[in-house]
Structures are given as structure tokens and as C-alpha cells.
Coordinates of C-alpha atoms in Angstrom, one line a residue:
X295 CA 82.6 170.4 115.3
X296 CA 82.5 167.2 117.1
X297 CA 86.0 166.6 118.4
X298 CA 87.5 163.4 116.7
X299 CA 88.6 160.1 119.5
X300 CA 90.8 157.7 118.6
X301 CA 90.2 154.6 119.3
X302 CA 93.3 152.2 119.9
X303 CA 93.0 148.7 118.5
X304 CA 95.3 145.7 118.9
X305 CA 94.9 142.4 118.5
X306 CA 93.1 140.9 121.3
X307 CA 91.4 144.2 122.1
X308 CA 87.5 143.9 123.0
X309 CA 85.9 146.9 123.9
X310 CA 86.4 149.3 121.9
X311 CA 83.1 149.0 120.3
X312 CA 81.7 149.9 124.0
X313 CA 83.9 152.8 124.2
X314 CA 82.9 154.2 121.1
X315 CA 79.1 153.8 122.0
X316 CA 80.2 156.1 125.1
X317 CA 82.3 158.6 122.9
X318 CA 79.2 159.1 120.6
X319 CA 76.8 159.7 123.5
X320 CA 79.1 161.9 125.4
X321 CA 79.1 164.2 121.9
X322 CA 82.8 163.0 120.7
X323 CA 83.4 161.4 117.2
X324 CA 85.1 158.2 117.8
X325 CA 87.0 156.6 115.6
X326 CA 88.7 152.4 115.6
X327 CA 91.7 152.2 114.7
X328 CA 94.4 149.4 114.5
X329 CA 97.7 151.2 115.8
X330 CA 98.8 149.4 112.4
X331 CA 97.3 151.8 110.5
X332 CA 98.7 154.5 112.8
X333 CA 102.1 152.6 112.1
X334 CA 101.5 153.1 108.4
X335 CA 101.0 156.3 108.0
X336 CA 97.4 155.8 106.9
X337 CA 95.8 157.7 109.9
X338 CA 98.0 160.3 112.0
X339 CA 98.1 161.0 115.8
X340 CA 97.5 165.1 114.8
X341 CA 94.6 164.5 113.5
X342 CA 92.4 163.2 117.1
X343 CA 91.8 165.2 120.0
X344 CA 90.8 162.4 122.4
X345 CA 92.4 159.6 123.2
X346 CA 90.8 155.6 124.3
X347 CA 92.7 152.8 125.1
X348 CA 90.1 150.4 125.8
X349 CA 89.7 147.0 127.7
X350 CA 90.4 143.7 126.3
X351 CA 92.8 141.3 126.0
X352 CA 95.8 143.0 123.6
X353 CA 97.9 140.1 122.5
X354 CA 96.2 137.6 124.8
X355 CA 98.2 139.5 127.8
X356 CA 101.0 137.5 126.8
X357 CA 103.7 138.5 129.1
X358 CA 101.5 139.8 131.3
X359 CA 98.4 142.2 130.6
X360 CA 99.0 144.8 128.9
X361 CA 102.9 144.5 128.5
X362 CA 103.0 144.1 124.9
X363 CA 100.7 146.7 123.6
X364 CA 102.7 149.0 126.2
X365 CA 105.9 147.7 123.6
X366 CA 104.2 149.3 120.8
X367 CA 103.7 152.5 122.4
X368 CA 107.4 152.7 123.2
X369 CA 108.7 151.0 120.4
X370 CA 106.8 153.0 117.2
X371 CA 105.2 155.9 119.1
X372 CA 107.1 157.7 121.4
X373 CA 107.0 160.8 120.5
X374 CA 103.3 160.7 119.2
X375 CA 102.3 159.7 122.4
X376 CA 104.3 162.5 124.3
X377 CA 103.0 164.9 122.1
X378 CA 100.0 164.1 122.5
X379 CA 100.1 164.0 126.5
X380 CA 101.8 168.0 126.2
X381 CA 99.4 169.2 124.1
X382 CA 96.7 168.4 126.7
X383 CA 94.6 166.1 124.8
X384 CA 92.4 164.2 127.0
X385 CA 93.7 160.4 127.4
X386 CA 91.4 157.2 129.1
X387 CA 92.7 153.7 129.8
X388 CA 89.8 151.2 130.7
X389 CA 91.8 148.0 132.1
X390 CA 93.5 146.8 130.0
X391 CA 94.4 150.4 128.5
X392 CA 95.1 151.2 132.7
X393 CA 97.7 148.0 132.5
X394 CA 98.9 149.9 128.9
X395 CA 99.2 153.3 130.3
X396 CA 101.2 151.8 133.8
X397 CA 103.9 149.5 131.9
X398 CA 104.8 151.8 129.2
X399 CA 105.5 154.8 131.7
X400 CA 102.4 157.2 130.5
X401 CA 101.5 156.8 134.4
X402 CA 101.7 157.9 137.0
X403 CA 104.4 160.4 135.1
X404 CA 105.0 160.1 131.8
X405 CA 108.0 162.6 132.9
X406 CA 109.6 159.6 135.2
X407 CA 109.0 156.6 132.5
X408 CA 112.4 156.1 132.0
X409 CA 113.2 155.8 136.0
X410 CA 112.5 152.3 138.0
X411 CA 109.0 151.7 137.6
X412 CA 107.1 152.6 141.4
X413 CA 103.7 151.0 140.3
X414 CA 102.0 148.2 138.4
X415 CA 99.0 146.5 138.1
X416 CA 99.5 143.3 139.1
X417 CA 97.0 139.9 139.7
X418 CA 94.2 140.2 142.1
X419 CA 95.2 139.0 145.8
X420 CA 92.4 136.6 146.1
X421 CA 94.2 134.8 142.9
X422 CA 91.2 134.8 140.7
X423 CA 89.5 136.6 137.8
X424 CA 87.0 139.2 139.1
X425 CA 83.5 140.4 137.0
X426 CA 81.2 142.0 139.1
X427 CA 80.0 145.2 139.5
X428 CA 81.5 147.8 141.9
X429 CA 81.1 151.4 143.2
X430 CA 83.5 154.5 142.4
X431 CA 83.9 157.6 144.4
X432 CA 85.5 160.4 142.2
X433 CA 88.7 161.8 144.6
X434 CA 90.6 163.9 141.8
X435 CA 89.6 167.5 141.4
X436 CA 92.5 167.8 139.0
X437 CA 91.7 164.8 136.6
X438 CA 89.7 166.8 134.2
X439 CA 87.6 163.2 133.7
X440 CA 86.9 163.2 137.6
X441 CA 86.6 166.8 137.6
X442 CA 83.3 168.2 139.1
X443 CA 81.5 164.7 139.3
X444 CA 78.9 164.2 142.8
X445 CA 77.9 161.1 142.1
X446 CA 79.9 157.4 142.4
X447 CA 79.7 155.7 139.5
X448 CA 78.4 152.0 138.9
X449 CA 79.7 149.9 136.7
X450 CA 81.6 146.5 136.2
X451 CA 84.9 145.2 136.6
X452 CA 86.4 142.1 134.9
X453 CA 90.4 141.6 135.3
X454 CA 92.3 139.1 136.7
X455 CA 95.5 142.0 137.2
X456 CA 93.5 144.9 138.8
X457 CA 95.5 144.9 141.6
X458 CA 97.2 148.2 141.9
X459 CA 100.7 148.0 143.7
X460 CA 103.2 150.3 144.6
X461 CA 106.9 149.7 146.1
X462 CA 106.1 151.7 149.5
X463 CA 103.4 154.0 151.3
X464 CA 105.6 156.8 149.7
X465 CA 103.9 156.5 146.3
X466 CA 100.6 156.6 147.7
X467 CA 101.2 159.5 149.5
X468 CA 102.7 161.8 146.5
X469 CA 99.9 161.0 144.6
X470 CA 97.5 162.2 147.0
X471 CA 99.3 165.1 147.5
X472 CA 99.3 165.8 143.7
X473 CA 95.6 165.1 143.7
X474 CA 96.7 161.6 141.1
X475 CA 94.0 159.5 142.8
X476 CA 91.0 159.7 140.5
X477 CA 88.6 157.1 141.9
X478 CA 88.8 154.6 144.7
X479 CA 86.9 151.5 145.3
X480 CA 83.3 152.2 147.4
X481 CA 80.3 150.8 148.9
X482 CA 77.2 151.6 148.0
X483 CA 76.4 154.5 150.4
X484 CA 79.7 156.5 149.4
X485 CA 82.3 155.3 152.2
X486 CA 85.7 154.0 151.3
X487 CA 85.8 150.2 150.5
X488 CA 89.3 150.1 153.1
X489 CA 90.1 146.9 151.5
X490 CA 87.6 144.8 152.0
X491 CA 86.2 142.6 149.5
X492 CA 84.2 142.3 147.7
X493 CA 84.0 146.1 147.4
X494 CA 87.4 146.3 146.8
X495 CA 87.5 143.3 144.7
X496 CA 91.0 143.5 143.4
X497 CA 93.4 144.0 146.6
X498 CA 94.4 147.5 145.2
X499 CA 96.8 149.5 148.1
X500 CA 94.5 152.5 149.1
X501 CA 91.3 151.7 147.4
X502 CA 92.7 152.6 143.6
X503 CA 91.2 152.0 141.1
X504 CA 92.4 154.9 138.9
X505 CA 94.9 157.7 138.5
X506 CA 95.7 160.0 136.6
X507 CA 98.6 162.3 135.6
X508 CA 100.0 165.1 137.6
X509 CA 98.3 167.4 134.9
X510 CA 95.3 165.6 134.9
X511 CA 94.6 164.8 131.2
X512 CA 95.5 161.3 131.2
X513 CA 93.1 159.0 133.2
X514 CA 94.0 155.5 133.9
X515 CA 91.4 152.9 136.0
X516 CA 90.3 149.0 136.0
X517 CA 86.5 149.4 136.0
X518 CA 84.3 149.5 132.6
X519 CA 82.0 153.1 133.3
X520 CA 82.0 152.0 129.2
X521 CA 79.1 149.8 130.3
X522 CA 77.1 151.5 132.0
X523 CA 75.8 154.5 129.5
X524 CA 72.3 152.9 129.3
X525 CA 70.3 152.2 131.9
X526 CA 69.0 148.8 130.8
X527 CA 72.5 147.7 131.7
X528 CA 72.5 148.3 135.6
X529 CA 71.4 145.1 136.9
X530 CA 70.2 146.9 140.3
X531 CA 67.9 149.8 138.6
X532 CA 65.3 149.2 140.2
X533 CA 66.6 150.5 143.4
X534 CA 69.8 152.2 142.1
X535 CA 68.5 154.7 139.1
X536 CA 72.0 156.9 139.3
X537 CA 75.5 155.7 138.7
X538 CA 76.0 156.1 134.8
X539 CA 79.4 156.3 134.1
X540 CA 78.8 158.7 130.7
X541 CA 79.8 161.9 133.0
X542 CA 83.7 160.8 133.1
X543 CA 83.3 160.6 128.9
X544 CA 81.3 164.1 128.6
X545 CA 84.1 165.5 130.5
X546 CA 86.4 163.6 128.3
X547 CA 84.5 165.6 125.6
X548 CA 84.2 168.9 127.1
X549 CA 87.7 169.7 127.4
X550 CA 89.0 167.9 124.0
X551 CA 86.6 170.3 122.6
X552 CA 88.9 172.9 123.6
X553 CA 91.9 171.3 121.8

């Protein structure tokens, strides 16, 4: 059997119709669904094993993008959520789900959320929104999404807080030594972006632009590879044919297959 993907809707949230294209490609049965519902007891946490936090706006990033809809997660579903993390169900957030996943503790350790937060997405250093299209290098051999993946993958970013911070070199360093750094920021031959924009198009410290858990199921990063499943979408395909970001999902699939 397919395995079933929830699909985490809030208010303001955008694109989750673009993640569930992905889901269904990649082999997965996705599934929308307002974390009202969840709230209500009319669809339960057991029943998924994948799950998407998609891009968007949740709650018109009031207080700042992706506060509030990081609230609910701590407010209603705690222990779902932990659960869910220790069973080792795969977990994505896609922007706006990233900013989720970073301000409710999920990452970098959903083991240290109570502790002073060490990272945050924050706004972009050049001050402005950012929709472009950029180039990921998969680092993490331990993020099962990352896992295996030759190829940097293509797709677009559009944030205005996709600027990964941290309070001191230290952070970056025990992530890389737990293998937490999925993807960084690239050019187009491969080669790190080392901060300079537009490849780099946020300001985030070291490249980031997505980590993941120290037990690699739960995958956090600012670009959309949600948008990039077809090829009609790559605005370059006449000289770049490779880049589609449905490997990360068919990983995603693979191991919540397992579940």
C-alpha cells in the first residue's frame, strides 16, 4: 500500500497543492488537511506515515514567518508531533514549514527545544523578498531525504526570511559534525555558493539552506524542489535537462514505506 502523507494546512498556507502533486509522483498518498481537523479529532496523527509542512504564508507570518503555526504545534500537538519524530516517520518543511520546524524546536533537535533557541530563520541580508531560482548540493548522507542523491537540485526560492542564522561558528560546526547539513546553496557547476549572491540569495551562515535532524528523518530547507517535478517548469531546460527535485520526495517515500 501506498504509504499515506499528511499534509499540514493553516490559514495562509499556499502550497500544499504543489506538495501533494510531488507526494503522488514520488508513489506516496498525500492527504490536505487543516491541523483543525487534526485538532478535532476528525483525522489522527497515527494514521500517516509521512509528514509535509509546506510553503506559504501561515497566518500572514504575523509575528514573524512561521511563529504562529510553530504555536500550534506546541500549544495542541506536542506529543503527536514527538511521536511522530520517534517513531521515525519521515518529516519535510518547505519554507515556510523550515521557519515552522526552527521556531517550534522540531530543529535542529527536537531533544534541545526547550533550551535557548541557537538558530532561526531570520530576513534576507539584502532586506528584500527573494524569487528566483537557485542550485542545491545534497551534503547529508544521514538525512534519509538527501540520502544517496548525485545530482544538485534546481528549483526556486521565494522568502523574504530565508536567512539561516545561528548565535556562533559553534552551531555550524556540530552540525557538520553530526552530518545536520542537508543542502547548501550552489552554482551551477556544483561548487559552494560561499556567500555570494545571488547564488546564495538569502545571506544564510555556511551556504544553508536545509538541515535536518540528528537522526535524519526530519528535513527542514527554504527552497521549493515542490516545483520542479515537471520539466516544463525549469525555465533553463533547454540547456539544463537534470535538476528535478522529485528524488528528495521518492526518498521521502521509500523509507515511510517502511513505517
Amino acid at each position: 500500500m501506498k504509504p499515506k502523507v499528511l499534509i499540514l494546512h493553516a490559514t495562509g498556507t499556499n502550497r500544499d497543492h504543489d506538495a501533494a502533486h510531488a507526494i503522488d509522483l514520488a508513489g506516496g498518498a498525500p492527504e490536505i488537511v487543516h491541523l483543525n481537523q487534526l485538532r478535532h479529532g476528525e483525522r489522527r496523527w497515527s494514521d500517516y506515515q509521512m509528514l509535509v509542512l509546506p510553503g506559504g504564508f501561515s497566518y500572514a507570518d504575523a509575528l514573524g514567518a512561521g511563529r504562529l503555526l510553530a504555536l500550534d504545534l506546541t500549544l495542541y500537538f506536542t506529543e503527536e508531533v514527538r511521536t511522530f519524530v520517534e517513531r521515525g516517520c519521515p518529516v519535510i518543511g518547505i519554507c515556510n514549514g523550515f521557519q515552522t520546524l526552527v521556531k517550534s524546536g522540531i530543529l535542529p533537535n527536537l531533544e534541545k527545544a526547550n533550551e535557548t533557541p541557537r538558530a532561526t530563520l531570520t530576513h534576507n541580508a539584502n532586506g528584500r523578498f527573494e524569487c528566483r531560482w537557485v542550485d542545491l548540493k545534497p551534503i547529508s548522507q544521514v538525512c534519509l531525504w538527501t540520502r544517496g542523491l548525485a545530482h544538485s537540485i534546481y528549483c526556486p526560492v521565494a522568502h523574504g526570511e530565508g536567512n539561516f542564522t545561528v548565535t556562533g561558528q559553534e552551531v555550524i560546526h556540530e552540525l557538520a559534525v553530526r552530518d545536520q547539513i542537508a543542502l547548501v546553496y550552489a552554482r551551477s557547476d556544483g561548487s559552494r555558493a560561499e556567500g555570494e549572491y545571488p547564488f546564495n540569495p538569502n545571506g544564510s551562515t555556511a551556504d544553508i539552506a536545509g538541515i535536518c535532524n540528528p537522526q535524519g528523518n526530519v528535513l527542514g530547507l527554504m527552497p521549493h524542489p515542490e516545483n520542479h517535478i515537471f520539466p516544463y517548469q525549469n525555465p533553463d531546460r533547454v540547456t539544463r535537462s537534470n535538476g528535478n527535485g522529485l528524488a528528495l520526495f521518492s526518498n521521502g517515500i521509500v523509507y515511510a514505506s517502511q513505517i
